[in-house]
mmCIF file of C-alpha atoms and ligand atoms in Angstrom:
data_model
loop_
_atom_site.group_PDB
_atom_site.id
_atom_site.type_symbol
_atom_site.label_atom_id
_atom_site.label_comp_id
_atom_site.label_asym_id
_atom_site.label_seq_id
_atom_site.Cartn_x
_atom_site.Cartn_y
_atom_site.Cartn_z
ATOM 1 C CA UNK A 1 116.497 -18.088 54.060
ATOM 2 C CA UNK A 2 120.001 -17.415 52.799
ATOM 3 C CA UNK A 3 120.081 -14.531 50.367
ATOM 4 C CA UNK A 4 122.084 -14.818 47.173
ATOM 5 C CA UNK A 5 122.798 -18.562 47.422
ATOM 6 C CA UNK A 6 123.987 -19.981 44.086
ATOM 7 C CA UNK A 7 123.392 -23.599 43.054
ATOM 8 C CA UNK A 8 126.422 -25.836 43.495
ATOM 9 C CA UNK A 9 127.880 -27.142 40.212
ATOM 10 C CA UNK A 10 126.169 -30.173 38.628
ATOM 11 C CA UNK A 11 127.145 -33.803 39.077
ATOM 12 C CA UNK A 12 129.766 -35.240 36.790
ATOM 13 C CA UNK A 13 128.229 -36.418 33.551
ATOM 14 C CA UNK A 14 129.136 -40.011 34.382
ATOM 15 C CA UNK A 15 126.954 -39.783 37.519
ATOM 16 C CA UNK A 16 123.926 -38.311 35.798
ATOM 17 C CA UNK A 17 122.010 -41.595 35.721
ATOM 18 C CA UNK A 18 123.067 -42.625 39.241
ATOM 19 C CA UNK A 19 120.253 -43.380 41.650
ATOM 20 C CA UNK A 20 118.062 -45.130 39.083
ATOM 21 C CA UNK A 21 119.699 -48.476 39.820
ATOM 22 C CA UNK A 22 117.554 -51.529 39.047
ATOM 23 C CA UNK A 23 119.841 -53.457 41.431
ATOM 24 C CA UNK A 24 118.719 -51.329 44.358
ATOM 25 C CA UNK A 25 115.081 -51.816 43.430
ATOM 26 C CA UNK A 26 115.614 -55.579 43.283
ATOM 27 C CA UNK A 27 117.292 -55.653 46.670
ATOM 28 C CA UNK A 28 114.359 -53.731 48.149
ATOM 29 C CA UNK A 29 111.945 -56.408 46.910
ATOM 30 C CA UNK A 30 113.924 -59.293 48.339
ATOM 31 C CA UNK A 31 113.968 -57.690 51.774
ATOM 32 C CA UNK A 32 110.214 -58.074 52.346
ATOM 33 C CA UNK A 33 109.816 -61.166 54.546
ATOM 34 C CA UNK A 34 106.413 -62.232 53.184
ATOM 35 C CA UNK A 35 107.774 -62.476 49.640
ATOM 36 C CA UNK A 36 109.381 -65.722 48.464
ATOM 37 C CA UNK A 37 112.112 -64.245 46.365
ATOM 38 C CA UNK A 38 113.807 -65.850 43.402
ATOM 39 C CA UNK A 39 115.209 -62.392 42.679
ATOM 40 C CA UNK A 40 118.366 -61.656 44.642
ATOM 41 C CA UNK A 41 121.638 -63.371 43.894
ATOM 42 C CA UNK A 42 122.049 -64.367 47.510
ATOM 43 C CA UNK A 43 123.932 -67.450 48.709
ATOM 44 C CA UNK A 44 121.900 -69.606 51.121
ATOM 45 C CA UNK A 45 122.471 -67.914 54.498
ATOM 46 C CA UNK A 46 121.776 -71.032 56.576
ATOM 47 C CA UNK A 47 124.733 -72.706 54.868
ATOM 48 C CA UNK A 48 127.288 -70.076 55.916
ATOM 49 C CA UNK A 49 129.966 -71.648 58.091
ATOM 50 C CA UNK A 50 129.397 -68.974 60.735
ATOM 51 C CA UNK A 51 131.153 -70.967 63.452
ATOM 52 C CA UNK A 52 134.291 -71.541 61.362
ATOM 53 C CA UNK A 53 134.405 -67.901 60.267
ATOM 54 C CA UNK A 54 133.911 -66.723 63.864
ATOM 55 C CA UNK A 55 136.721 -69.011 65.064
ATOM 56 C CA UNK A 56 139.065 -67.668 62.372
ATOM 57 C CA UNK A 57 138.376 -64.067 63.452
ATOM 58 C CA UNK A 58 138.908 -65.076 67.093
ATOM 59 C CA UNK A 59 142.218 -66.682 66.345
ATOM 60 C CA UNK A 60 143.721 -63.806 64.406
ATOM 61 C CA UNK A 61 142.463 -61.228 66.904
ATOM 62 C CA UNK A 62 143.838 -63.274 69.808
ATOM 63 C CA UNK A 63 147.143 -64.251 68.254
ATOM 64 C CA UNK A 64 148.115 -61.151 66.246
ATOM 65 C CA UNK A 65 145.900 -58.240 67.322
ATOM 66 C CA UNK A 66 148.495 -55.590 66.606
ATOM 67 C CA UNK A 67 149.031 -56.779 63.051
ATOM 68 C CA UNK A 68 145.436 -57.447 62.070
ATOM 69 C CA UNK A 69 144.092 -54.173 63.480
ATOM 70 C CA UNK A 70 146.777 -52.133 61.731
ATOM 71 C CA UNK A 71 146.986 -50.689 58.207
ATOM 72 C CA UNK A 72 148.506 -53.140 55.784
ATOM 73 C CA UNK A 73 149.794 -53.500 52.219
ATOM 74 C CA UNK A 74 147.656 -52.599 49.202
ATOM 75 C CA UNK A 75 148.209 -55.936 47.428
ATOM 76 C CA UNK A 76 146.670 -57.787 50.366
ATOM 77 C CA UNK A 77 147.446 -60.195 53.191
ATOM 78 C CA UNK A 78 150.439 -62.320 52.071
ATOM 79 C CA UNK A 79 149.003 -65.572 53.426
ATOM 80 C CA UNK A 80 145.615 -64.921 51.811
ATOM 81 C CA UNK A 81 147.277 -64.217 48.454
ATOM 82 C CA UNK A 82 149.325 -67.372 48.840
ATOM 83 C CA UNK A 83 146.354 -69.638 49.576
ATOM 84 C CA UNK A 84 144.327 -68.083 46.740
ATOM 85 C CA UNK A 85 147.259 -68.645 44.331
ATOM 86 C CA UNK A 86 147.567 -72.236 45.558
ATOM 87 C CA UNK A 87 143.837 -72.858 45.016
ATOM 88 C CA UNK A 88 144.055 -71.558 41.440
ATOM 89 C CA UNK A 89 147.198 -73.615 40.804
ATOM 90 C CA UNK A 90 145.451 -76.726 42.118
ATOM 91 C CA UNK A 91 142.645 -76.052 39.625
ATOM 92 C CA UNK A 92 145.042 -75.974 36.691
ATOM 93 C CA UNK A 93 146.124 -72.336 36.495
ATOM 94 C CA UNK A 94 149.667 -72.035 37.810
ATOM 95 C CA UNK A 95 149.679 -68.876 39.909
ATOM 96 C CA UNK A 96 152.187 -67.113 42.143
ATOM 97 C CA UNK A 97 151.413 -65.051 45.227
ATOM 98 C CA UNK A 98 152.508 -61.902 43.386
ATOM 99 C CA UNK A 99 149.961 -62.498 40.612
ATOM 100 C CA UNK A 100 147.138 -62.006 43.125
ATOM 101 C CA UNK A 101 145.759 -58.672 44.362
ATOM 102 C CA UNK A 102 143.082 -58.893 47.053
ATOM 103 C CA UNK A 103 140.061 -56.680 46.395
ATOM 104 C CA UNK A 104 136.967 -55.587 48.275
ATOM 105 C CA UNK A 105 134.778 -58.119 46.484
ATOM 106 C CA UNK A 106 135.198 -58.837 42.791
ATOM 107 C CA UNK A 107 132.976 -55.816 42.212
ATOM 108 C CA UNK A 108 135.924 -53.638 43.205
ATOM 109 C CA UNK A 109 138.169 -55.609 40.889
ATOM 110 C CA UNK A 110 135.834 -54.633 38.036
ATOM 111 C CA UNK A 111 136.124 -50.979 39.019
ATOM 112 C CA UNK A 112 139.910 -51.198 39.223
ATOM 113 C CA UNK A 113 140.213 -52.827 35.818
ATOM 114 C CA UNK A 114 137.911 -50.155 34.343
ATOM 115 C CA UNK A 115 139.949 -47.388 35.972
ATOM 116 C CA UNK A 116 143.181 -48.725 34.587
ATOM 117 C CA UNK A 117 142.087 -49.714 31.081
ATOM 118 C CA UNK A 118 139.130 -47.654 29.944
ATOM 119 C CA UNK A 119 138.833 -44.133 28.562
ATOM 120 C CA UNK A 120 135.482 -42.492 27.815
ATOM 121 C CA UNK A 121 134.456 -43.543 24.316
ATOM 122 C CA UNK A 122 136.335 -46.865 24.378
ATOM 123 C CA UNK A 123 134.346 -49.900 23.307
ATOM 124 C CA UNK A 124 133.766 -52.793 25.698
ATOM 125 C CA UNK A 125 132.326 -56.069 24.412
ATOM 126 C CA UNK A 126 129.947 -57.985 26.666
ATOM 127 C CA UNK A 127 127.727 -61.026 26.571
ATOM 128 C CA UNK A 128 124.076 -60.224 26.015
ATOM 129 C CA UNK A 129 122.537 -60.420 28.582
ATOM 130 C CA UNK A 130 125.280 -59.851 31.127
ATOM 131 C CA UNK A 131 125.925 -59.019 34.783
ATOM 132 C CA UNK A 132 123.980 -55.883 35.603
ATOM 133 C CA UNK A 133 126.411 -54.260 38.024
ATOM 134 C CA UNK A 134 129.233 -54.689 35.495
ATOM 135 C CA UNK A 135 127.142 -52.724 32.996
ATOM 136 C CA UNK A 136 126.601 -50.065 35.662
ATOM 137 C CA UNK A 137 130.342 -49.908 36.323
ATOM 138 C CA UNK A 138 131.142 -49.600 32.628
ATOM 139 C CA UNK A 139 128.557 -46.821 32.339
ATOM 140 C CA UNK A 140 130.513 -44.922 34.990
ATOM 141 C CA UNK A 141 133.627 -45.300 32.867
ATOM 142 C CA UNK A 142 131.806 -43.597 29.977
ATOM 143 C CA UNK A 143 132.492 -46.403 27.516
ATOM 144 C CA UNK A 144 130.365 -47.653 24.666
ATOM 145 C CA UNK A 145 129.035 -51.163 25.222
ATOM 146 C CA UNK A 146 128.784 -53.535 22.273
ATOM 147 C CA UNK A 147 126.909 -56.801 22.907
ATOM 148 C CA UNK A 148 128.252 -60.014 21.378
ATOM 149 C CA UNK A 149 125.509 -62.370 20.156
ATOM 150 C CA UNK A 150 125.529 -65.873 21.579
ATOM 151 C CA UNK A 151 123.506 -68.977 22.398
ATOM 152 C CA UNK A 152 123.370 -71.646 25.093
ATOM 153 C CA UNK A 153 127.118 -72.284 24.811
ATOM 154 C CA UNK A 154 127.979 -68.631 25.366
ATOM 155 C CA UNK A 155 129.171 -65.943 22.971
ATOM 156 C CA UNK A 156 129.524 -66.800 19.312
ATOM 157 C CA UNK A 157 133.217 -66.625 18.259
ATOM 158 C CA UNK A 158 132.293 -65.735 14.655
ATOM 159 C CA UNK A 159 130.276 -62.749 15.834
ATOM 160 C CA UNK A 160 133.071 -61.817 18.244
ATOM 161 C CA UNK A 161 135.599 -61.887 15.449
ATOM 162 C CA UNK A 162 133.469 -59.556 13.294
ATOM 163 C CA UNK A 163 132.885 -57.147 16.173
ATOM 164 C CA UNK A 164 136.558 -57.015 17.053
ATOM 165 C CA UNK A 165 137.396 -55.951 13.513
ATOM 166 C CA UNK A 166 134.488 -53.509 13.231
ATOM 167 C CA UNK A 167 134.472 -51.910 16.682
ATOM 168 C CA UNK A 168 138.159 -52.037 17.669
ATOM 169 C CA UNK A 169 137.189 -52.773 21.297
ATOM 170 C CA UNK A 170 139.640 -52.492 24.134
ATOM 171 C CA UNK A 171 138.180 -55.153 26.339
ATOM 172 C CA UNK A 172 135.884 -58.163 26.438
ATOM 173 C CA UNK A 173 134.018 -58.829 29.685
ATOM 174 C CA UNK A 174 132.914 -62.414 30.254
ATOM 175 C CA UNK A 175 131.366 -64.517 33.010
ATOM 176 C CA UNK A 176 132.352 -67.918 31.611
ATOM 177 C CA UNK A 177 130.933 -70.220 34.305
ATOM 178 C CA UNK A 178 127.228 -70.327 35.250
ATOM 179 C CA UNK A 179 126.843 -66.790 34.077
ATOM 180 C CA UNK A 180 124.828 -64.159 35.862
ATOM 181 C CA UNK A 181 122.037 -63.890 34.722
ATOM 182 C CA UNK A 182 121.682 -66.883 32.368
ATOM 183 C CA UNK A 183 123.432 -69.709 34.241
ATOM 184 C CA UNK A 184 125.132 -70.708 30.989
ATOM 185 C CA UNK A 185 128.750 -71.834 30.623
ATOM 186 C CA UNK A 186 131.129 -71.022 27.791
ATOM 187 C CA UNK A 187 132.284 -74.255 26.141
ATOM 188 C CA UNK A 188 135.987 -75.173 25.999
ATOM 189 C CA UNK A 189 136.020 -74.933 22.228
ATOM 190 C CA UNK A 190 134.684 -71.393 22.409
ATOM 191 C CA UNK A 191 137.125 -70.453 25.184
ATOM 192 C CA UNK A 192 139.952 -71.406 22.830
ATOM 193 C CA UNK A 193 138.354 -69.423 20.011
ATOM 194 C CA UNK A 194 137.901 -66.360 22.251
ATOM 195 C CA UNK A 195 141.506 -66.587 23.475
ATOM 196 C CA UNK A 196 142.770 -66.889 19.880
ATOM 197 C CA UNK A 197 140.787 -63.825 18.778
ATOM 198 C CA UNK A 198 142.061 -61.811 21.761
ATOM 199 C CA UNK A 199 145.597 -62.952 21.010
ATOM 200 C CA UNK A 200 145.441 -62.193 17.311
ATOM 201 C CA UNK A 201 143.709 -58.824 17.502
ATOM 202 C CA UNK A 202 145.061 -57.436 20.760
ATOM 203 C CA UNK A 203 142.230 -57.341 23.263
ATOM 204 C CA UNK A 204 142.062 -57.401 27.058
ATOM 205 C CA UNK A 205 139.788 -60.047 28.545
ATOM 206 C CA UNK A 206 138.187 -59.721 31.955
ATOM 207 C CA UNK A 207 137.200 -63.233 33.015
ATOM 208 C CA UNK A 208 134.843 -62.813 35.974
ATOM 209 C CA UNK A 209 134.388 -66.121 37.776
ATOM 210 C CA UNK A 210 132.561 -65.903 41.094
ATOM 211 C CA UNK A 211 130.539 -69.079 40.427
ATOM 212 C CA UNK A 212 133.043 -71.602 39.003
ATOM 213 C CA UNK A 213 133.490 -73.482 42.274
ATOM 214 C CA UNK A 214 129.731 -74.004 42.562
ATOM 215 C CA UNK A 215 129.713 -76.743 39.917
ATOM 216 C CA UNK A 216 127.354 -79.607 40.837
ATOM 217 C CA UNK A 217 127.159 -81.404 37.478
ATOM 218 C CA UNK A 218 129.286 -81.945 34.361
ATOM 219 C CA UNK A 219 133.032 -81.385 34.121
ATOM 220 C CA UNK A 220 135.054 -78.260 34.953
ATOM 221 C CA UNK A 221 136.194 -76.211 31.943
ATOM 222 C CA UNK A 222 139.650 -74.539 32.027
ATOM 223 C CA UNK A 223 139.843 -70.790 32.528
ATOM 224 C CA UNK A 224 140.590 -68.614 29.488
ATOM 225 C CA UNK A 225 143.428 -67.198 31.610
ATOM 226 C CA UNK A 226 145.082 -70.622 31.401
ATOM 227 C CA UNK A 227 145.102 -70.744 27.585
ATOM 228 C CA UNK A 228 148.423 -69.756 25.965
ATOM 229 C CA UNK A 229 146.835 -67.475 23.363
ATOM 230 C CA UNK A 230 145.458 -65.077 25.993
ATOM 231 C CA UNK A 231 147.330 -65.706 29.239
ATOM 232 C CA UNK A 232 149.165 -62.357 28.981
ATOM 233 C CA UNK A 233 145.981 -60.349 28.420
ATOM 234 C CA UNK A 234 143.386 -61.942 30.680
ATOM 235 C CA UNK A 235 142.549 -60.615 34.128
ATOM 236 C CA UNK A 236 140.811 -63.343 36.127
ATOM 237 C CA UNK A 237 138.476 -62.221 38.907
ATOM 238 C CA UNK A 238 137.570 -64.425 41.860
ATOM 239 C CA UNK A 239 135.540 -63.964 45.011
ATOM 240 C CA UNK A 240 134.890 -65.434 48.434
ATOM 241 C CA UNK A 241 131.301 -64.182 48.230
ATOM 242 C CA UNK A 242 129.680 -67.301 46.813
ATOM 243 C CA UNK A 243 132.015 -69.895 48.357
ATOM 244 C CA UNK A 244 132.339 -68.439 51.853
ATOM 245 C CA UNK A 245 130.219 -65.332 52.609
ATOM 246 C CA UNK A 246 129.533 -62.138 50.639
ATOM 247 C CA UNK A 247 129.507 -60.058 53.817
ATOM 248 C CA UNK A 248 133.264 -60.609 54.054
ATOM 249 C CA UNK A 249 133.542 -58.380 50.955
ATOM 250 C CA UNK A 250 136.661 -60.174 49.763
ATOM 251 C CA UNK A 251 137.609 -61.024 46.228
ATOM 252 C CA UNK A 252 140.754 -60.982 44.155
ATOM 253 C CA UNK A 253 142.150 -60.393 40.745
ATOM 254 C CA UNK A 254 144.849 -62.470 39.103
ATOM 255 C CA UNK A 255 146.632 -60.109 36.814
ATOM 256 C CA UNK A 256 149.150 -60.413 33.992
ATOM 257 C CA UNK A 257 152.346 -58.739 35.204
ATOM 258 C CA UNK A 258 152.023 -55.861 32.697
ATOM 259 C CA UNK A 259 148.880 -54.576 34.439
ATOM 260 C CA UNK A 260 149.885 -55.241 38.000
ATOM 261 C CA UNK A 261 151.532 -51.907 38.999
ATOM 262 C CA UNK A 262 148.656 -49.827 37.618
ATOM 263 C CA UNK A 263 146.023 -52.034 39.265
ATOM 264 C CA UNK A 264 147.782 -51.830 42.635
ATOM 265 C CA UNK A 265 148.036 -48.052 42.259
ATOM 266 C CA UNK A 266 144.312 -47.818 41.462
ATOM 267 C CA UNK A 267 143.513 -50.000 44.469
ATOM 268 C CA UNK A 268 145.599 -47.769 46.692
ATOM 269 C CA UNK A 269 143.763 -44.686 45.466
ATOM 270 C CA UNK A 270 140.407 -46.413 45.993
ATOM 271 C CA UNK A 271 140.737 -47.702 49.574
ATOM 272 C CA UNK A 272 144.435 -48.213 50.500
ATOM 273 C CA UNK A 273 143.685 -51.888 51.106
ATOM 274 C CA UNK A 274 140.855 -54.245 51.994
ATOM 275 C CA UNK A 275 140.126 -54.914 55.682
ATOM 276 C CA UNK A 276 143.256 -56.267 57.366
ATOM 277 C CA UNK A 277 141.332 -58.243 59.956
ATOM 278 C CA UNK A 278 138.892 -59.639 57.404
ATOM 279 C CA UNK A 279 141.708 -60.766 55.125
ATOM 280 C CA UNK A 280 143.665 -62.323 57.991
ATOM 281 C CA UNK A 281 140.568 -64.192 59.159
ATOM 282 C CA UNK A 282 139.828 -65.385 55.621
ATOM 283 C CA UNK A 283 143.422 -66.581 55.220
ATOM 284 C CA UNK A 284 143.217 -68.393 58.540
ATOM 285 C CA UNK A 285 139.871 -69.914 57.581
ATOM 286 C CA UNK A 286 141.196 -71.121 54.246
ATOM 287 C CA UNK A 287 144.234 -72.683 55.927
ATOM 288 C CA UNK A 288 142.533 -74.165 59.032
ATOM 289 C CA UNK A 289 139.025 -75.089 57.891
ATOM 290 C CA UNK A 290 137.952 -77.466 55.200
ATOM 291 C CA UNK A 291 136.513 -75.128 52.575
ATOM 292 C CA UNK A 292 136.163 -78.054 50.177
ATOM 293 C CA UNK A 293 133.932 -79.941 52.621
ATOM 294 C CA UNK A 294 131.853 -76.779 53.065
ATOM 295 C CA UNK A 295 131.629 -76.400 49.287
ATOM 296 C CA UNK A 296 130.588 -80.036 48.928
ATOM 297 C CA UNK A 297 127.626 -79.387 51.259
ATOM 298 C CA UNK A 298 126.778 -76.148 49.488
ATOM 299 C CA UNK A 299 126.866 -77.743 46.039
ATOM 300 C CA UNK A 300 124.666 -80.657 47.180
ATOM 301 C CA UNK A 301 122.082 -78.222 48.567
ATOM 302 C CA UNK A 302 122.180 -76.060 45.443
ATOM 303 C CA UNK A 303 121.789 -79.078 43.166
ATOM 304 C CA UNK A 304 118.690 -80.161 45.103
ATOM 305 C CA UNK A 305 117.316 -76.612 44.918
ATOM 306 C CA UNK A 306 117.968 -76.338 41.196
ATOM 307 C CA UNK A 307 116.134 -79.618 40.725
ATOM 308 C CA UNK A 308 113.202 -78.418 42.840
ATOM 309 C CA UNK A 309 112.970 -75.269 40.745
ATOM 310 C CA UNK A 310 113.292 -77.000 37.370
ATOM 311 C CA UNK A 311 110.874 -79.786 38.344
ATOM 312 C CA UNK A 312 108.260 -77.192 39.313
ATOM 313 C CA UNK A 313 108.625 -74.747 36.435
ATOM 314 C CA UNK A 314 106.492 -76.673 33.910
ATOM 315 C CA UNK A 315 103.385 -76.346 36.075
ATOM 316 C CA UNK A 316 104.136 -72.754 37.137
ATOM 317 C CA UNK A 317 104.863 -71.146 33.776
ATOM 318 C CA UNK A 318 102.662 -70.740 30.695
ATOM 319 C CA UNK A 319 103.005 -73.187 27.776
ATOM 320 C CA UNK A 320 105.757 -72.170 25.421
ATOM 321 C CA UNK A 321 108.100 -70.946 28.184
ATOM 322 C CA UNK A 322 111.688 -72.144 27.963
ATOM 323 C CA UNK A 323 114.559 -72.281 30.464
ATOM 324 C CA UNK A 324 117.984 -73.823 30.763
ATOM 325 C CA UNK A 325 119.482 -76.443 33.067
ATOM 326 C CA UNK A 326 122.628 -74.908 34.605
ATOM 327 C CA UNK A 327 125.264 -77.321 35.904
ATOM 328 C CA UNK A 328 126.194 -75.015 38.753
ATOM 329 C CA UNK A 329 125.983 -71.501 40.099
ATOM 330 C CA UNK A 330 122.814 -69.855 41.291
ATOM 331 C CA UNK A 331 120.624 -68.896 38.336
ATOM 332 C CA UNK A 332 118.214 -70.201 35.753
ATOM 333 C CA UNK A 333 117.158 -68.006 32.826
ATOM 334 C CA UNK A 334 113.549 -68.217 31.759
ATOM 335 C CA UNK A 335 112.009 -66.926 28.544
ATOM 336 C CA UNK A 336 108.218 -66.652 28.588
ATOM 337 C CA UNK A 337 106.212 -66.626 25.357
ATOM 338 C CA UNK A 338 106.718 -63.293 23.634
ATOM 339 C CA UNK A 339 103.342 -61.813 24.565
ATOM 340 C CA UNK A 340 104.424 -61.612 28.230
ATOM 341 C CA UNK A 341 106.359 -58.681 29.672
ATOM 342 C CA UNK A 342 108.168 -59.917 32.774
ATOM 343 C CA UNK A 343 108.719 -56.401 34.161
ATOM 344 C CA UNK A 344 105.030 -55.533 33.858
ATOM 345 C CA UNK A 345 104.074 -58.819 35.570
ATOM 346 C CA UNK A 346 106.418 -58.367 38.517
ATOM 347 C CA UNK A 347 104.029 -56.207 40.554
ATOM 348 C CA UNK A 348 101.371 -58.891 40.177
ATOM 349 C CA UNK A 349 103.873 -61.567 41.214
ATOM 350 C CA UNK A 350 104.806 -59.608 44.320
ATOM 351 C CA UNK A 351 101.089 -59.245 45.022
ATOM 352 C CA UNK A 352 100.970 -63.054 45.117
ATOM 353 C CA UNK A 353 104.014 -63.108 47.415
ATOM 354 C CA UNK A 354 106.709 -64.148 44.947
ATOM 355 C CA UNK A 355 109.478 -62.261 43.121
ATOM 356 C CA UNK A 356 111.969 -62.746 40.293
ATOM 357 C CA UNK A 357 114.167 -60.335 38.383
ATOM 358 C CA UNK A 358 112.872 -59.083 35.032
ATOM 359 C CA UNK A 359 115.417 -59.799 32.327
ATOM 360 C CA UNK A 360 115.393 -56.412 30.578
ATOM 361 C CA UNK A 361 118.057 -54.580 32.642
ATOM 362 C CA UNK A 362 120.610 -57.320 31.960
ATOM 363 C CA UNK A 363 120.528 -56.735 28.219
ATOM 364 C CA UNK A 364 123.174 -54.546 26.683
ATOM 365 C CA UNK A 365 121.619 -54.505 23.242
ATOM 366 C CA UNK A 366 118.209 -55.519 22.026
ATOM 367 C CA UNK A 367 116.036 -56.364 25.011
ATOM 368 C CA UNK A 368 113.921 -59.489 25.326
ATOM 369 C CA UNK A 369 111.202 -58.292 27.680
ATOM 370 C CA UNK A 370 109.708 -61.752 28.162
ATOM 371 C CA UNK A 371 112.914 -62.990 29.870
ATOM 372 C CA UNK A 372 113.510 -63.241 33.594
ATOM 373 C CA UNK A 373 116.159 -64.504 36.003
ATOM 374 C CA UNK A 374 115.369 -66.918 38.803
ATOM 375 C CA UNK A 375 117.822 -67.715 41.577
ATOM 376 C CA UNK A 376 117.459 -71.171 43.105
ATOM 377 C CA UNK A 377 119.843 -70.766 46.041
ATOM 378 C CA UNK A 378 118.073 -68.488 48.484
ATOM 379 C CA UNK A 379 115.102 -70.730 49.349
ATOM 380 C CA UNK A 380 114.748 -74.296 50.629
ATOM 381 C CA UNK A 381 113.160 -76.864 48.335
ATOM 382 C CA UNK A 382 109.907 -76.443 50.240
ATOM 383 C CA UNK A 383 110.136 -72.657 49.848
ATOM 384 C CA UNK A 384 110.813 -73.082 46.148
ATOM 385 C CA UNK A 385 107.739 -75.293 45.700
ATOM 386 C CA UNK A 386 105.544 -72.790 47.554
ATOM 387 C CA UNK A 387 107.052 -69.919 45.531
ATOM 388 C CA UNK A 388 106.197 -71.738 42.313
ATOM 389 C CA UNK A 389 102.594 -72.305 43.422
ATOM 390 C CA UNK A 390 102.357 -68.554 43.909
ATOM 391 C CA UNK A 391 103.993 -67.864 40.568
ATOM 392 C CA UNK A 392 101.483 -70.139 38.829
ATOM 393 C CA UNK A 393 98.675 -67.797 40.003
ATOM 394 C CA UNK A 394 100.228 -64.961 37.997
ATOM 395 C CA UNK A 395 99.664 -66.920 34.792
ATOM 396 C CA UNK A 396 96.417 -68.642 35.803
HETATM 397 N N1 PMP B 401 130.543 -60.605 39.112
HETATM 398 C C1 PMP B 401 129.410 -61.303 38.973
HETATM 399 C C2 PMP B 401 129.139 -61.987 37.691
HETATM 400 C C3 PMP B 401 128.493 -61.373 40.023
HETATM 401 O O1 PMP B 401 127.351 -62.064 39.844
HETATM 402 C C4 PMP B 401 128.777 -60.714 41.238
HETATM 403 C C5 PMP B 401 127.846 -60.734 42.411
HETATM 404 N N2 PMP B 401 126.528 -60.887 42.193
HETATM 405 C C6 PMP B 401 129.975 -59.996 41.324
HETATM 406 C C7 PMP B 401 130.836 -59.979 40.255
HETATM 407 C C8 PMP B 401 130.360 -59.240 42.558
HETATM 408 O O2 PMP B 401 130.616 -60.089 43.622
HETATM 409 P P1 PMP B 401 131.429 -59.697 44.899
HETATM 410 O O3 PMP B 401 131.783 -58.241 44.820
HETATM 411 O O4 PMP B 401 130.550 -60.009 46.045
HETATM 412 O O5 PMP B 401 132.652 -60.549 44.860
#
């Protein structure tokens, strides 16, 4: 025993709640092979274009080993930035290479934006419910979260307008397409209203769009970043995770020029740059392979899986349950009759060999404990049907 040993100083206040992450608990559940999981937000692994991604790594390591194994620039691989800018331009948002900063997943982009914009005590507006790991990131920044009420079309512009006047927020965080967790999409009319409010009142918007390219029904809706009223104050986040493979850990932010130097500086302080070889391989993949053909296959599979899930829900869930019909993405949001507590029922569900994510942790304000999130992408249609038979036993 060491005599006279004093305790080390405590953790920073912002880290006090660290370790109690519902995300980690969810990931633990999905890892058990006997459980059919509707919980994790995992892309279908059998659809990864492993061969194409392997070939892209091979090519860059064979052709330019000294470049791709070396340190590189903080902003990211020039070719990758160029192809990402071209993809956004082709989808209606004119973008230049210099507007794009490559990040280690869009999760890092969220951290960088928080680092650059948020002081402890600032107010951040969010959808309610919203993406859990964004809430966790904002908690680290020590901000106050204010939820904006909404409905099936997304946040309510009238409520947003009131909150902007009352709370003087610095930033609005939105997942406009096939939102995590609800699967809902913000209508064009509301995107214009949100952009106008941000323009009029002076508000940063973080438009987080990892799911937009997974649309398998309906018509694409323009990004808020493309609307004149807010194009100088919207940071658009994108990711290769859901369209290529999350293990690549590559995403990007498209930034207004006013924020660019600070964001690059924050990125440099965080990790110097994202993996040189990973970025080079991704750039090569995006130039050589047909990502659109891969996406076409992915969307067709996801549409069939959504249909399998939605077709089976009526016989799996108790009368009075409601859910939505997302036109893309990975998630459906279910609300059970109020007497059910989805978190309390989860252990029973896992006992029957099926899992979902309870809705409560996604709420920033008042919690609806009968809600839950179901992902339709991680299981085949057959797996989904079996999972629903198991789920039905929970309510039998
Ligand atoms: N934003 C949202 C809304 C997400 O759902 C996710 C992943 N689940 C992320 C960001 C982070 O994605 P990644 O870091 O893999 O790009």
